[in-house]
Amino acid sequence: MALGRLLILAVMAIATVVACNSAPKVPVSTAALKKAYWGQPKDGASADVTSLVTCPNGYPCDVFANAANFNQPKSDLANRLAVIWTCQPQNFVLSEVVAPGLKVRMACVGGPPLVPRTISVLEATWGAPDGRTVDVTQQVREICGDTSRRCQVPAMAYIFGSPDRVSMTKVLRIRFTCNGQTTPGQQATENSVADLRCERAKDLE
């Protein structure tokens, strides 16, 4: 009787070990700041505040949209904080845009993409809905890099400039491929984020 119980326990222990070893391993993801911007469209290059963002306690890391944090005497509700960061080993480029008084939380969640596919930016334009646009392909490529499998691009005038003097909401339009296959592309209105992703419906089946 005792021998039978020991045999059953041994079989259960072996089954547990096999189950643990066969379970998919989710890699530990590491976040890293890529770029940070604070200000208004007219600020242009001076909106780059990457050097002023620190994460002394590591990641996840909160970045507060506070004028004092970026050496401004007072805040303006028209200001926006845009933060871009990477997640490895997933090869994600994530970003978020927030208004004064809020915060961006730089963190990486979830495992690797269901089917790893690499994004390649074909063309990107930025401008007004009436057709006055500028080519910003190179700027978008610099944000996404050559190996990203997901890329969120902030549609911000202080990154891409103002192609006209008319006060119109700008639109960022991006054409891209996933492992060389064309996609419908993505667009985002000013002060939002264009989310380039390569997952497909069949990946979830």
Coordinates of N, CA and C in Angstrom, one line a residue, residues 22-100:
S22 N 7.4 22.4 -20.3 CA 6.8 22.5 -21.6 C 6.0 23.8 -21.8
A23 N 5.7 24.5 -20.6 CA 4.9 25.7 -20.7 C 5.7 26.8 -21.4
P24 N 5.1 27.6 -22.3 CA 5.8 28.7 -23.0 C 6.4 29.7 -22.0
K25 N 7.6 30.0 -22.2 CA 8.3 31.0 -21.3 C 8.1 32.4 -21.8
V26 N 7.6 33.2 -20.9 CA 7.4 34.7 -21.3 C 8.7 35.4 -20.9
P27 N 9.4 36.0 -21.8 CA 10.6 36.7 -21.5 C 10.4 37.9 -20.6
V28 N 11.4 38.2 -19.8 CA 11.4 39.4 -18.9 C 11.6 40.6 -19.9
S29 N 10.7 41.5 -19.8 CA 10.8 42.7 -20.7 C 11.5 43.9 -20.0
T30 N 12.3 44.5 -20.7 CA 13.1 45.7 -20.2 C 12.7 46.9 -20.9
A31 N 12.3 48.0 -20.2 CA 11.9 49.3 -20.8 C 13.1 50.2 -20.8
A32 N 13.2 51.1 -21.8 CA 14.2 52.1 -21.9 C 13.7 53.3 -22.6
L33 N 14.0 54.5 -22.0 CA 13.6 55.7 -22.6 C 14.2 56.0 -23.9
K34 N 13.4 56.4 -24.9 CA 14.0 56.7 -26.3 C 14.0 58.2 -26.5
K35 N 12.8 58.9 -26.3 CA 12.7 60.3 -26.5 C 11.6 60.8 -25.6
A36 N 11.7 62.1 -25.2 CA 10.6 62.8 -24.5 C 10.5 64.2 -25.0
Y37 N 9.3 64.7 -25.1 CA 9.0 66.0 -25.6 C 8.0 66.7 -24.7
W38 N 8.2 68.0 -24.5 CA 7.2 68.8 -23.7 C 7.1 70.2 -24.3
G39 N 5.9 70.6 -24.5 CA 5.7 72.0 -25.0 C 4.5 72.1 -26.0
Q40 N 4.6 73.1 -26.9 CA 3.6 73.4 -27.9 C 4.2 73.2 -29.3
P41 N 3.4 73.2 -30.3 CA 3.9 73.0 -31.7 C 5.0 74.0 -32.1
K42 N 4.8 75.2 -31.6 CA 5.8 76.2 -32.0 C 7.2 76.0 -31.4
D43 N 7.2 75.2 -30.4 CA 8.5 75.0 -29.7 C 9.5 74.2 -30.6
G44 N 9.0 73.4 -31.5 CA 10.0 72.7 -32.4 C 11.0 71.9 -31.7
A45 N 12.2 72.0 -32.1 CA 13.3 71.2 -31.5 C 13.5 71.4 -30.0
S46 N 13.2 72.6 -29.6 CA 13.4 72.9 -28.1 C 12.4 72.1 -27.2
A47 N 11.4 71.5 -27.8 CA 10.5 70.6 -27.0 C 11.2 69.3 -26.6
D48 N 12.3 69.0 -27.1 CA 13.0 67.8 -26.7 C 13.5 67.9 -25.3
V49 N 13.0 67.1 -24.4 CA 13.4 67.2 -23.0 C 13.9 65.8 -22.5
T50 N 14.4 65.1 -23.4 CA 14.9 63.7 -23.1 C 15.9 63.7 -21.9
S51 N 16.8 64.7 -22.0 CA 17.8 64.8 -20.9 C 17.3 65.1 -19.6
L52 N 16.0 65.6 -19.5 CA 15.5 66.0 -18.2 C 14.6 64.9 -17.6
V53 N 14.5 63.8 -18.3 CA 13.7 62.6 -17.7 C 14.6 61.6 -17.1
T54 N 14.4 61.3 -15.9 CA 15.2 60.4 -15.1 C 14.3 59.3 -14.5
C55 N 14.9 58.1 -14.3 CA 14.2 57.0 -13.7 C 15.1 56.4 -12.7
P56 N 15.4 57.1 -11.5 CA 16.3 56.6 -10.6 C 16.0 55.2 -10.0
N57 N 14.7 54.9 -10.0 CA 14.3 53.6 -9.4 C 14.0 52.6 -10.4
G58 N 14.5 52.9 -11.7 CA 14.3 51.9 -12.7 C 12.9 51.9 -13.3
Y59 N 12.5 50.8 -14.0 CA 11.2 50.8 -14.6 C 10.4 49.7 -14.0
P60 N 9.0 49.9 -14.0 CA 8.3 50.9 -14.6 C 8.6 52.3 -14.0
C61 N 8.4 53.4 -14.8 CA 8.8 54.7 -14.4 C 7.7 55.7 -14.8
D62 N 7.3 56.5 -13.9 CA 6.3 57.6 -14.2 C 7.0 58.9 -14.6
V63 N 6.5 59.5 -15.6 CA 6.9 60.8 -16.1 C 5.7 61.7 -16.0
F64 N 5.9 62.8 -15.2 CA 4.7 63.7 -14.9 C 4.8 64.9 -15.8
A65 N 3.6 65.2 -16.4 CA 3.5 66.4 -17.3 C 3.3 67.6 -16.4
N66 N 4.4 68.0 -15.8 CA 4.5 69.1 -14.9 C 5.5 70.2 -15.4
A67 N 5.1 71.4 -15.5 CA 6.0 72.4 -16.1 C 7.3 72.5 -15.3
A68 N 7.2 72.4 -14.0 CA 8.4 72.6 -13.1 C 9.4 71.5 -13.4
N69 N 9.0 70.3 -13.8 CA 9.9 69.2 -14.2 C 10.7 69.6 -15.4
F70 N 10.3 70.5 -16.2 CA 10.9 70.8 -17.5 C 11.4 72.3 -17.5
N71 N 11.7 72.8 -16.3 CA 12.3 74.1 -16.2 C 11.4 75.2 -16.7
Q72 N 10.1 75.1 -16.6 CA 9.2 76.2 -17.0 C 8.6 76.8 -15.8
P73 N 8.5 78.2 -15.8 CA 8.0 78.8 -14.6 C 6.5 78.6 -14.3
K74 N 5.8 78.4 -15.4 CA 4.3 78.1 -15.2 C 3.9 77.2 -16.3
S75 N 2.8 76.5 -16.1 CA 2.3 75.6 -17.1 C 1.3 76.3 -18.0
D76 N 1.1 75.7 -19.2 CA 0.1 76.2 -20.1 C -0.7 74.9 -20.5
L77 N -2.0 75.0 -20.5 CA -2.9 73.9 -20.8 C -2.7 73.4 -22.3
A78 N -2.1 74.2 -23.1 CA -1.9 73.8 -24.5 C -0.6 72.9 -24.6
N79 N 0.2 72.8 -23.6 CA 1.4 72.0 -23.6 C 0.9 70.5 -23.6
R80 N 1.8 69.7 -24.2 CA 1.6 68.3 -24.2 C 3.0 67.6 -23.9
L81 N 2.9 66.5 -23.2 CA 4.1 65.6 -22.9 C 3.9 64.4 -23.8
A82 N 4.9 64.1 -24.6 CA 5.0 62.9 -25.4 C 6.3 62.1 -25.0
V83 N 6.1 60.9 -24.7 CA 7.2 60.0 -24.3 C 7.3 58.8 -25.2
I84 N 8.4 58.5 -25.7 CA 8.7 57.3 -26.5 C 9.7 56.4 -25.8
W85 N 9.3 55.1 -25.7 CA 10.3 54.2 -25.0 C 10.2 52.8 -25.7
T86 N 11.2 52.0 -25.5 CA 11.3 50.7 -26.1 C 11.1 49.6 -25.1
C87 N 10.8 48.4 -25.6 CA 10.6 47.2 -24.8 C 11.4 46.1 -25.5
Q88 N 12.3 45.5 -24.8 CA 13.1 44.4 -25.3 C 12.9 43.2 -24.4
P89 N 12.9 42.0 -24.9 CA 13.3 41.6 -26.3 C 12.2 41.6 -27.3
Q90 N 11.0 42.1 -26.9 CA 9.9 42.1 -27.9 C 10.1 43.0 -29.1
N91 N 11.1 43.9 -29.0 CA 11.3 44.9 -30.1 C 10.0 45.8 -30.3
F92 N 9.5 46.3 -29.2 CA 8.4 47.2 -29.3 C 8.9 48.6 -29.1
V93 N 8.3 49.6 -29.8 CA 8.5 51.0 -29.5 C 7.1 51.5 -29.1
L94 N 7.0 52.0 -27.9 CA 5.7 52.4 -27.4 C 5.8 53.9 -27.1
S95 N 4.6 54.6 -27.1 CA 4.6 56.0 -26.7 C 3.2 56.4 -26.2
E96 N 3.2 57.5 -25.6 CA 2.0 58.1 -25.0 C 2.0 59.6 -25.0
V97 N 0.9 60.2 -25.2 CA 0.8 61.7 -25.2 C -0.2 62.1 -24.1
V98 N 0.2 63.0 -23.2 CA -0.8 63.4 -22.1 C -0.7 64.9 -22.0
A99 N -1.8 65.4 -21.4 CA -2.0 66.8 -21.1 C -1.3 67.2 -19.7
P100 N -1.1 68.5 -19.4 CA -0.6 68.9 -18.1 C -1.4 68.3 -17.0

